[in-house]
CSV table of C-alpha atoms and ligand atoms in Angstrom, one decimal:
chain,number,residue,atom,x,y,z
A,1,MET,CA,-21.5,-9.5,43.3
A,2,SER,CA,-19.7,-12.8,43.4
A,3,PRO,CA,-16.2,-13.0,42.0
A,4,ALA,CA,-17.6,-14.9,39.0
A,5,MET,CA,-20.1,-12.2,38.3
A,6,VAL,CA,-17.4,-9.5,38.6
A,7,MET,CA,-15.3,-11.3,36.1
A,8,ALA,CA,-18.2,-11.8,33.7
A,9,ALA,CA,-19.0,-8.1,34.0
A,10,GLU,CA,-15.4,-7.2,33.4
A,11,ARG,CA,-15.2,-9.4,30.4
A,12,LYS,CA,-18.4,-7.9,29.0
A,13,GLN,CA,-16.9,-4.5,29.4
A,14,ALA,CA,-13.7,-5.6,27.7
A,15,ASP,CA,-15.7,-7.1,24.8
A,16,ASN,CA,-17.6,-3.9,24.4
A,17,LEU,CA,-14.4,-2.0,24.1
A,18,GLN,CA,-13.0,-4.5,21.6
A,19,SER,CA,-16.1,-4.3,19.4
A,20,GLN,CA,-15.8,-0.5,19.7
A,21,TYR,CA,-12.3,-0.6,18.2
A,22,GLN,CA,-13.6,-2.9,15.4
A,23,LYS,CA,-15.8,0.0,14.2
A,24,GLY,CA,-12.7,1.9,13.2
A,25,VAL,CA,-10.7,5.0,14.1
A,26,LYS,CA,-13.1,7.4,12.4
A,27,HIS,CA,-15.9,6.2,14.6
A,28,LEU,CA,-13.7,6.4,17.7
A,29,CYS,CA,-12.8,10.0,16.9
A,30,GLU,CA,-16.4,11.0,16.1
A,31,ASN,CA,-17.3,10.0,19.7
A,32,GLY,CA,-14.7,12.5,20.9
A,33,ILE,CA,-11.4,11.5,22.4
A,34,ASN,CA,-8.4,13.5,23.6
A,35,LYS,CA,-6.1,10.6,24.5
A,36,VAL,CA,-5.0,7.6,22.5
A,37,PRO,CA,-6.7,4.5,23.9
A,38,LYS,CA,-4.4,1.8,25.2
A,39,LYS,CA,-5.3,-0.5,22.2
A,40,TYR,CA,-3.4,1.9,19.9
A,41,ILE,CA,-0.3,2.5,22.0
A,42,LEU,CA,2.8,0.8,20.5
A,43,PRO,CA,5.6,-0.6,22.6
A,44,VAL,CA,8.3,2.1,23.0
A,45,SER,CA,10.7,0.4,20.6
A,46,ASP,CA,8.0,0.5,17.8
A,47,ARG,CA,7.0,4.1,18.2
A,48,PRO,CA,7.9,6.9,15.8
A,49,ASN,CA,10.1,8.2,18.6
A,50,MET,CA,12.0,11.4,19.0
A,51,LYS,CA,15.2,9.9,17.9
A,52,ASP,CA,13.5,8.9,14.6
A,53,ARG,CA,11.8,12.3,14.3
A,54,GLU,CA,15.1,14.1,14.7
A,55,LEU,CA,16.7,11.9,12.1
A,56,ILE,CA,13.9,12.5,9.7
A,57,ASN,CA,14.0,16.3,10.2
A,58,VAL,CA,17.7,16.4,9.7
A,59,ASN,CA,17.2,14.4,6.6
A,60,LYS,CA,14.3,16.2,5.3
A,61,GLN,CA,16.3,19.0,3.7
A,62,ASN,CA,18.4,16.5,1.9
A,63,PHE,CA,16.1,13.6,1.3
A,64,LYS,CA,14.2,13.6,-1.9
A,65,LEU,CA,13.0,10.5,-3.8
A,66,PRO,CA,14.2,10.2,-7.4
A,67,ILE,CA,11.8,11.9,-9.7
A,68,ILE,CA,10.9,10.1,-13.0
A,69,ASP,CA,9.4,12.2,-15.7
A,70,PHE,CA,7.0,9.9,-17.6
A,71,ALA,CA,6.7,12.1,-20.6
A,72,GLU,CA,10.5,12.2,-20.9
A,73,LEU,CA,10.6,8.4,-20.6
A,74,GLN,CA,8.5,8.2,-23.8
A,75,GLY,CA,10.8,10.6,-25.7
A,76,SER,CA,14.3,10.7,-27.1
A,77,ASN,CA,15.8,10.7,-23.7
A,78,ARG,CA,14.4,7.3,-22.9
A,79,PRO,CA,17.8,5.4,-22.4
A,80,GLN,CA,18.9,8.0,-19.8
A,81,VAL,CA,15.6,7.9,-18.0
A,82,LEU,CA,15.6,4.1,-18.0
A,83,LYS,CA,18.9,4.2,-16.2
A,84,SER,CA,17.4,6.6,-13.5
A,85,LEU,CA,14.5,4.3,-13.2
A,86,ALA,CA,16.7,1.2,-12.7
A,87,ASN,CA,18.7,3.2,-10.1
A,88,ALA,CA,15.6,4.2,-8.2
A,89,CYS,CA,14.3,0.7,-8.1
A,90,GLU,CA,17.7,-0.7,-6.9
A,91,GLN,CA,18.6,2.0,-4.4
A,92,TYR,CA,15.3,3.2,-3.0
A,93,GLY,CA,12.5,0.8,-4.2
A,94,PHE,CA,10.5,4.0,-4.6
A,95,PHE,CA,10.2,7.0,-7.0
A,96,GLN,CA,8.0,9.9,-7.7
A,97,LEU,CA,6.3,9.8,-11.1
A,98,VAL,CA,5.5,13.2,-12.7
A,99,ASN,CA,4.0,14.1,-16.1
A,100,HIS,CA,2.2,10.8,-16.2
A,101,GLY,CA,-0.6,12.0,-18.3
A,102,ILE,CA,-3.6,11.1,-16.0
A,103,PRO,CA,-5.9,14.2,-16.2
A,104,SER,CA,-5.7,16.2,-12.9
A,105,ASP,CA,-9.5,16.2,-12.6
A,106,VAL,CA,-9.5,12.3,-12.4
A,107,ILE,CA,-7.0,12.6,-9.6
A,108,SER,CA,-8.7,15.4,-7.7
A,109,SER,CA,-12.0,13.6,-8.0
A,110,MET,CA,-10.6,10.4,-6.6
A,111,ILE,CA,-9.3,12.2,-3.5
A,112,ASP,CA,-12.5,14.2,-3.2
A,113,VAL,CA,-14.9,11.2,-3.4
A,114,SER,CA,-12.7,9.3,-1.0
A,115,THR,CA,-12.9,12.1,1.5
A,116,ARG,CA,-16.7,12.2,1.1
A,117,PHE,CA,-16.9,8.4,1.6
A,118,PHE,CA,-15.2,8.6,5.0
A,119,GLU,CA,-17.5,11.5,5.9
A,120,LEU,CA,-20.6,9.4,5.5
A,121,PRO,CA,-22.5,8.5,8.6
A,122,PHE,CA,-21.1,5.5,10.4
A,123,GLU,CA,-24.1,3.3,9.6
A,124,GLU,CA,-23.6,3.9,5.9
A,125,ARG,CA,-19.9,3.0,6.0
A,126,ALA,CA,-20.6,0.0,8.3
A,127,LYS,CA,-22.6,-1.7,5.5
A,128,TYR,CA,-19.2,-2.6,3.9
A,129,MET,CA,-17.5,-3.8,7.1
A,130,SER,CA,-16.3,-7.4,7.0
A,131,SER,CA,-13.5,-9.1,8.8
A,132,ASP,CA,-13.2,-11.6,5.9
A,133,MET,CA,-9.7,-10.7,4.5
A,134,GLN,CA,-10.8,-12.2,1.1
A,135,SER,CA,-14.0,-10.2,0.6
A,136,PRO,CA,-13.9,-8.3,-2.7
A,137,ILE,CA,-15.0,-5.1,-1.0
A,138,ARG,CA,-14.2,-4.4,2.6
A,139,TYR,CA,-14.3,-1.4,5.0
A,140,GLY,CA,-11.8,-2.2,7.7
A,141,THR,CA,-9.5,-0.7,10.3
A,142,SER,CA,-5.9,-1.1,11.5
A,143,PHE,CA,-3.6,-3.5,9.5
A,144,ASN,CA,-5.2,-6.9,10.3
A,145,GLN,CA,-8.0,-6.2,12.7
A,146,ASN,CA,-8.5,-9.9,13.4
A,147,LYS,CA,-4.9,-10.4,14.7
A,148,ASP,CA,-3.3,-7.1,15.6
A,149,ASP,CA,-2.6,-6.8,19.3
A,150,VAL,CA,-2.0,-3.1,18.9
A,151,PHE,CA,-4.3,-1.4,16.4
A,152,CYS,CA,-3.0,1.2,14.0
A,153,TRP,CA,-4.6,4.6,13.4
A,154,ARG,CA,-6.2,3.9,10.0
A,155,ASP,CA,-9.5,3.1,8.4
A,156,PHE,CA,-9.6,1.8,4.9
A,157,LEU,CA,-11.8,0.8,2.0
A,158,LYS,CA,-10.5,-2.0,-0.1
A,159,LEU,CA,-11.8,-2.6,-3.6
A,160,ILE,CA,-10.9,-5.4,-5.9
A,161,CYS,CA,-10.8,-3.7,-9.4
A,162,ASN,CA,-10.6,-6.7,-11.8
A,163,PRO,CA,-12.4,-7.5,-13.9
A,164,ILE,CA,-13.7,-4.0,-13.7
A,165,SER,CA,-17.2,-4.5,-15.2
A,166,ASP,CA,-17.9,-7.4,-12.8
A,167,VAL,CA,-16.8,-5.7,-9.7
A,168,VAL,CA,-18.2,-2.2,-10.0
A,169,PRO,CA,-21.8,-3.2,-9.1
A,170,HIS,CA,-20.4,-4.4,-5.7
A,171,TRP,CA,-18.7,-1.1,-4.8
A,172,PRO,CA,-20.4,1.3,-2.4
A,173,SER,CA,-23.5,3.0,-3.9
A,174,SER,CA,-22.9,6.2,-1.9
A,175,PRO,CA,-21.6,8.8,-2.4
A,176,VAL,CA,-23.6,8.4,-5.7
A,177,ASP,CA,-20.7,9.3,-7.9
A,178,LEU,CA,-18.2,6.9,-6.2
A,179,ARG,CA,-18.5,4.0,-8.7
A,180,ARG,CA,-18.1,6.3,-11.7
A,181,LEU,CA,-15.2,8.3,-10.3
A,182,VAL,CA,-13.3,5.3,-8.9
A,183,ALA,CA,-13.8,3.2,-12.0
A,184,ALA,CA,-12.4,6.1,-14.1
A,185,TYR,CA,-9.4,6.3,-11.8
A,186,ALA,CA,-8.9,2.5,-11.7
A,187,LYS,CA,-8.8,2.4,-15.5
A,188,GLU,CA,-6.3,5.2,-15.7
A,189,THR,CA,-4.0,3.8,-13.1
A,190,LYS,CA,-4.2,0.3,-14.7
A,191,TYR,CA,-3.1,1.7,-18.0
A,192,LEU,CA,-0.3,3.7,-16.4
A,193,PHE,CA,0.9,0.6,-14.5
A,194,LEU,CA,1.1,-1.3,-17.8
A,195,MET,CA,3.1,1.5,-19.4
A,196,ILE,CA,5.5,1.7,-16.4
A,197,MET,CA,5.9,-2.1,-16.5
A,198,VAL,CA,7.0,-1.9,-20.2
A,199,SER,CA,9.8,0.4,-19.0
A,200,ILE,CA,10.7,-1.7,-16.0
A,201,LEU,CA,11.0,-4.8,-18.1
A,202,GLU,CA,13.2,-2.9,-20.5
A,203,SER,CA,15.3,-1.5,-17.7
A,204,LEU,CA,15.9,-5.1,-16.5
A,205,GLY,CA,17.1,-6.0,-19.9
A,206,LEU,CA,14.3,-8.4,-20.4
A,207,VAL,CA,12.5,-6.9,-23.4
A,208,GLY,CA,13.0,-4.3,-26.0
A,209,THR,CA,14.8,-6.3,-28.6
A,210,THR,CA,13.1,-7.8,-31.6
A,211,GLU,CA,14.2,-11.4,-30.9
A,212,ASN,CA,12.1,-11.8,-27.8
A,213,LYS,CA,9.1,-9.8,-28.9
A,214,THR,CA,6.7,-12.7,-28.3
A,215,GLU,CA,7.9,-13.1,-24.8
A,216,GLU,CA,7.4,-9.5,-24.2
A,217,ASP,CA,3.9,-9.7,-25.6
A,218,ASP,CA,3.1,-12.7,-23.4
A,219,ILE,CA,4.1,-11.1,-20.1
A,220,LEU,CA,2.4,-7.9,-21.0
A,221,LYS,CA,-0.8,-9.8,-21.8
A,222,ASP,CA,-0.6,-11.4,-18.4
A,223,PHE,CA,-0.3,-8.0,-16.8
A,224,GLU,CA,-3.3,-6.8,-18.8
A,225,ASP,CA,-5.4,-9.6,-17.3
A,226,GLY,CA,-3.7,-9.1,-13.9
A,227,SER,CA,-5.0,-8.2,-10.5
A,228,GLN,CA,-5.6,-4.7,-9.3
A,229,LEU,CA,-6.5,-3.9,-5.7
A,230,MET,CA,-7.3,-0.4,-4.6
A,231,VAL,CA,-6.9,0.6,-1.0
A,232,VAL,CA,-8.3,3.9,0.1
A,233,ASN,CA,-6.7,4.9,3.4
A,234,CYS,CA,-8.0,7.4,5.9
A,235,TYR,CA,-5.9,8.6,8.8
A,236,PRO,CA,-7.9,10.8,11.1
A,237,PRO,CA,-6.0,13.4,13.3
A,238,CYS,CA,-4.6,11.7,16.3
A,239,PRO,CA,-4.4,13.4,19.8
A,240,GLU,CA,-1.0,11.7,20.6
A,241,PRO,CA,0.7,10.9,17.3
A,242,ASN,CA,4.0,9.8,18.9
A,243,LEU,CA,2.4,6.8,20.5
A,244,THR,CA,1.0,5.1,17.4
A,245,LEU,CA,1.3,4.7,13.7
A,246,GLY,CA,-1.1,4.9,10.8
A,247,MET,CA,0.4,1.8,9.3
A,248,PRO,CA,3.1,-0.4,10.7
A,249,PRO,CA,6.3,-1.1,8.7
A,250,HIS,CA,5.4,-3.4,5.8
A,251,SER,CA,6.2,-4.0,2.2
A,252,ASP,CA,3.5,-4.3,-0.6
A,253,TYR,CA,2.7,-7.7,-2.2
A,254,GLY,CA,2.3,-7.0,-5.9
A,255,PHE,CA,4.6,-5.9,-8.7
A,256,LEU,CA,4.1,-2.1,-8.3
A,257,THR,CA,2.0,0.1,-6.1
A,258,LEU,CA,0.9,3.5,-7.4
A,259,LEU,CA,0.2,5.7,-4.4
A,260,LEU,CA,-1.7,8.9,-4.5
A,261,GLN,CA,-1.3,11.0,-1.3
A,262,ASP,CA,-3.1,14.2,-0.6
A,263,GLU,CA,-1.1,17.3,0.6
A,264,VAL,CA,-0.6,16.0,4.1
A,265,GLU,CA,2.7,14.1,4.7
A,266,GLY,CA,2.8,10.8,6.6
A,267,LEU,CA,4.5,8.2,4.4
A,268,GLN,CA,7.9,7.2,5.5
A,269,ILE,CA,10.3,4.7,3.9
A,270,GLN,CA,13.3,2.9,5.2
A,271,HIS,CA,16.4,4.2,3.5
A,272,GLN,CA,19.9,3.5,4.6
A,273,ASP,CA,18.6,2.3,8.0
A,274,LYS,CA,16.7,5.5,8.7
A,275,TRP,CA,13.0,6.4,8.3
A,276,VAL,CA,12.6,9.2,5.9
A,277,THR,CA,9.5,11.2,5.0
A,278,VAL,CA,8.3,11.2,1.4
A,279,GLU,CA,7.2,14.7,0.5
A,280,PRO,CA,3.8,15.0,-1.2
A,281,ILE,CA,4.1,16.4,-4.7
A,282,ALA,CA,0.8,17.6,-6.2
A,283,ASN,CA,-0.4,15.4,-9.0
A,284,ALA,CA,2.5,13.0,-8.7
A,285,PHE,CA,2.3,9.3,-8.0
A,286,VAL,CA,4.6,7.6,-5.4
A,287,VAL,CA,5.5,4.4,-7.2
A,288,ASN,CA,7.1,1.5,-5.3
A,289,VAL,CA,8.5,-1.9,-6.0
A,290,GLY,CA,6.4,-4.7,-4.4
A,291,ASP,CA,7.4,-8.2,-3.3
A,292,HIS,CA,6.5,-9.8,-6.6
A,293,LEU,CA,8.8,-7.5,-8.6
A,294,GLU,CA,11.6,-8.1,-6.1
A,295,ILE,CA,11.1,-11.9,-6.6
A,296,PHE,CA,10.7,-11.5,-10.4
A,297,SER,CA,13.9,-9.4,-10.7
A,298,ASN,CA,15.7,-12.0,-8.5
A,299,GLY,CA,16.5,-9.4,-5.9
A,300,LYS,CA,17.8,-6.7,-8.3
A,301,TYR,CA,14.9,-4.3,-7.5
A,302,LYS,CA,14.0,-3.8,-3.9
A,303,SER,CA,10.6,-4.1,-2.1
A,304,VAL,CA,11.3,-1.6,0.7
A,305,LEU,CA,9.7,-1.4,4.1
A,306,HIS,CA,7.5,1.7,4.6
A,307,ARG,CA,5.1,2.9,7.3
A,308,VAL,CA,2.7,5.8,7.9
A,309,SER,CA,3.0,8.3,10.8
A,310,VAL,CA,0.0,10.4,11.9
A,311,ASN,CA,-0.4,13.9,13.1
A,312,SER,CA,-2.6,15.8,15.6
A,313,VAL,CA,-4.0,18.4,13.2
A,314,LYS,CA,-5.0,17.1,9.8
A,315,SER,CA,-6.9,14.1,8.5
A,316,ARG,CA,-5.0,12.4,5.7
A,317,ILE,CA,-6.2,10.5,2.6
A,318,SER,CA,-4.2,8.2,0.4
A,319,VAL,CA,-5.1,5.8,-2.4
A,320,ALA,CA,-2.9,2.8,-3.1
A,321,SER,CA,-3.4,0.9,-6.3
A,322,LEU,CA,-1.6,-2.5,-6.1
A,323,HIS,CA,-1.0,-4.3,-9.4
A,324,SER,CA,0.2,-7.8,-10.1
A,325,LEU,CA,-0.3,-10.9,-12.3
A,326,PRO,CA,-3.7,-12.7,-12.2
A,327,PHE,CA,-4.4,-14.1,-8.7
A,328,ASN,CA,-3.8,-17.7,-9.6
A,329,TYR,CA,-0.4,-17.1,-11.2
A,330,MET,CA,3.0,-18.2,-9.8
A,331,VAL,CA,5.6,-15.5,-9.5
A,332,ARG,CA,9.2,-16.6,-9.8
A,333,PRO,CA,12.6,-15.1,-10.7
A,334,SER,CA,12.9,-14.5,-14.4
A,335,PRO,CA,15.2,-17.2,-15.8
A,336,LYS,CA,17.2,-14.6,-17.6
A,337,LEU,CA,18.2,-13.0,-14.3
A,338,ILE,CA,19.4,-16.2,-12.8
A,339,ASN,CA,23.1,-17.1,-13.4
A,340,GLU,CA,26.2,-18.3,-11.6
A,341,GLU,CA,26.8,-14.8,-10.1
A,342,ASN,CA,23.1,-14.4,-9.1
A,343,PRO,CA,21.7,-17.7,-8.1
A,344,ARG,CA,17.9,-18.1,-7.7
A,345,GLY,CA,17.1,-16.2,-4.5
A,346,TYR,CA,13.4,-16.8,-4.0
A,347,LYS,CA,10.8,-19.6,-3.9
A,348,ASP,CA,7.8,-19.7,-6.3
A,349,THR,CA,5.0,-17.6,-4.9
A,350,ASP,CA,1.3,-17.4,-5.6
A,351,PHE,CA,-1.3,-15.1,-4.3
A,352,SER,CA,-3.0,-17.7,-2.1
A,353,SER,CA,0.3,-18.2,-0.1
A,354,PHE,CA,0.3,-14.5,0.5
A,355,LEU,CA,-3.3,-14.4,1.7
A,356,GLU,CA,-2.5,-17.4,4.0
A,357,TYR,CA,0.5,-15.5,5.3
A,358,ILE,CA,-1.2,-12.2,6.0
A,359,SER,CA,-4.3,-13.9,7.6
A,360,SER,CA,-2.1,-15.9,9.9
A,361,CYS,CA,0.9,-13.7,10.6
A,362,GLU,CA,1.6,-12.5,14.1
A,363,PRO,CA,2.0,-8.9,14.8
A,364,LYS,CA,5.6,-7.7,14.1
A,365,LYS,CA,6.2,-10.4,11.5
A,366,LYS,CA,4.7,-8.5,8.6
A,367,ASN,CA,7.4,-9.1,6.1
A,368,PHE,CA,6.0,-11.7,3.7
A,369,LEU,CA,9.1,-11.5,1.4
A,370,GLU,CA,11.4,-12.8,4.1
A,371,SER,CA,9.4,-16.0,4.1
A,372,ARG,CA,9.9,-16.5,0.4
A,373,LYS,CA,13.8,-16.1,0.4
A,374,LEU,CA,16.0,-19.1,-0.3
A,375,CYS,CA,19.1,-19.3,1.7
B,1,LIG,C1,-0.3,1.0,1.6
B,1,LIG,C2,0.6,2.1,2.0
B,1,LIG,C3,0.9,4.4,2.4
B,1,LIG,C4,0.1,5.7,2.7
B,1,LIG,O1,-1.5,1.3,1.5
B,1,LIG,O2,0.2,-0.1,1.4
B,1,LIG,O3,1.7,1.9,2.3
B,1,LIG,O4,0.7,6.7,2.7
B,1,LIG,N1,0.1,3.3,2.2
B,1,LIG,O5,-1.1,5.6,3.0
B,2,LIG,NI1,2.3,-0.1,1.5
């Protein structure tokens, strides 16, 4: 073979490998592997290394996210619970929400149908594959599969959930009960999000008094018409979990994310300069502050970096429900939270600038929020 032919053959082989990775981690694992391919191996400094692991384990006994009891929040203890809520959003950017009132069968069905979706034959899942970041329904892999140099150990199904009656017919038609179960789950989480937002606004001192009732109604109306994006994540068992991550460090874009994780741990958050593991609590939601809420609260509430580690034994499913204002709205610091002591800290931000950012961002620069800060 001439050198040119050798090069062409090599390129073809490399292209084949590339397109192989575009088919996702589930597909890769189904073909049988006992080593992590190079494409998924992180530079040493980005790995969930031993040092981190030790820190996490040391911390594990002590580290617990604040727990907010939703039922208690609705009762006579509300002022106290609002203080805990504010503290959680300021100090951790995360809390576990228990007693939220969503029926446990809605939750278990959501995990169950997600598991069954990822168990479908590759050809069935592949119908929903699209590399278009703006597609309303998308089966994808890694973080940004068009740009990531190193891929992460994750497949996902992204579903836009608003307006619900318009979007459901575009969702996958198999498993046959997916549309019904996911729609029920989406409605419940949307309602819960609205209820949590009422408390968040009150905890920021923005509503709850009679004088500004109209303003309160206005913003809640905006959230009612707001955007909801559901991301169903699947992290297959990984033969060498220390070399890769299920999701790289990132923050979430919206106001709040309601995360449902199954019983397998993997989510880690950055807390006091360490990575700490969030323990799964059955039937609880892990709720976190997103970039838009940090901006809206003018920096009072923190959108915290988090990542996902994988393990060699168990497949893990999580469902993230991301909520914000309607897609075409501007998010800006609430004027009531800007004063001499706390000058405006962020630029106006809309959803399209976020989409532009994530579609173009280079690996390792995944913090959208940083680009919105004024200083
Ligand atoms: C996300 C996310 C965490 C997890 O989807 O944004 O952070 O545990 N998921 O899957
Ligand atoms: Ni996230």
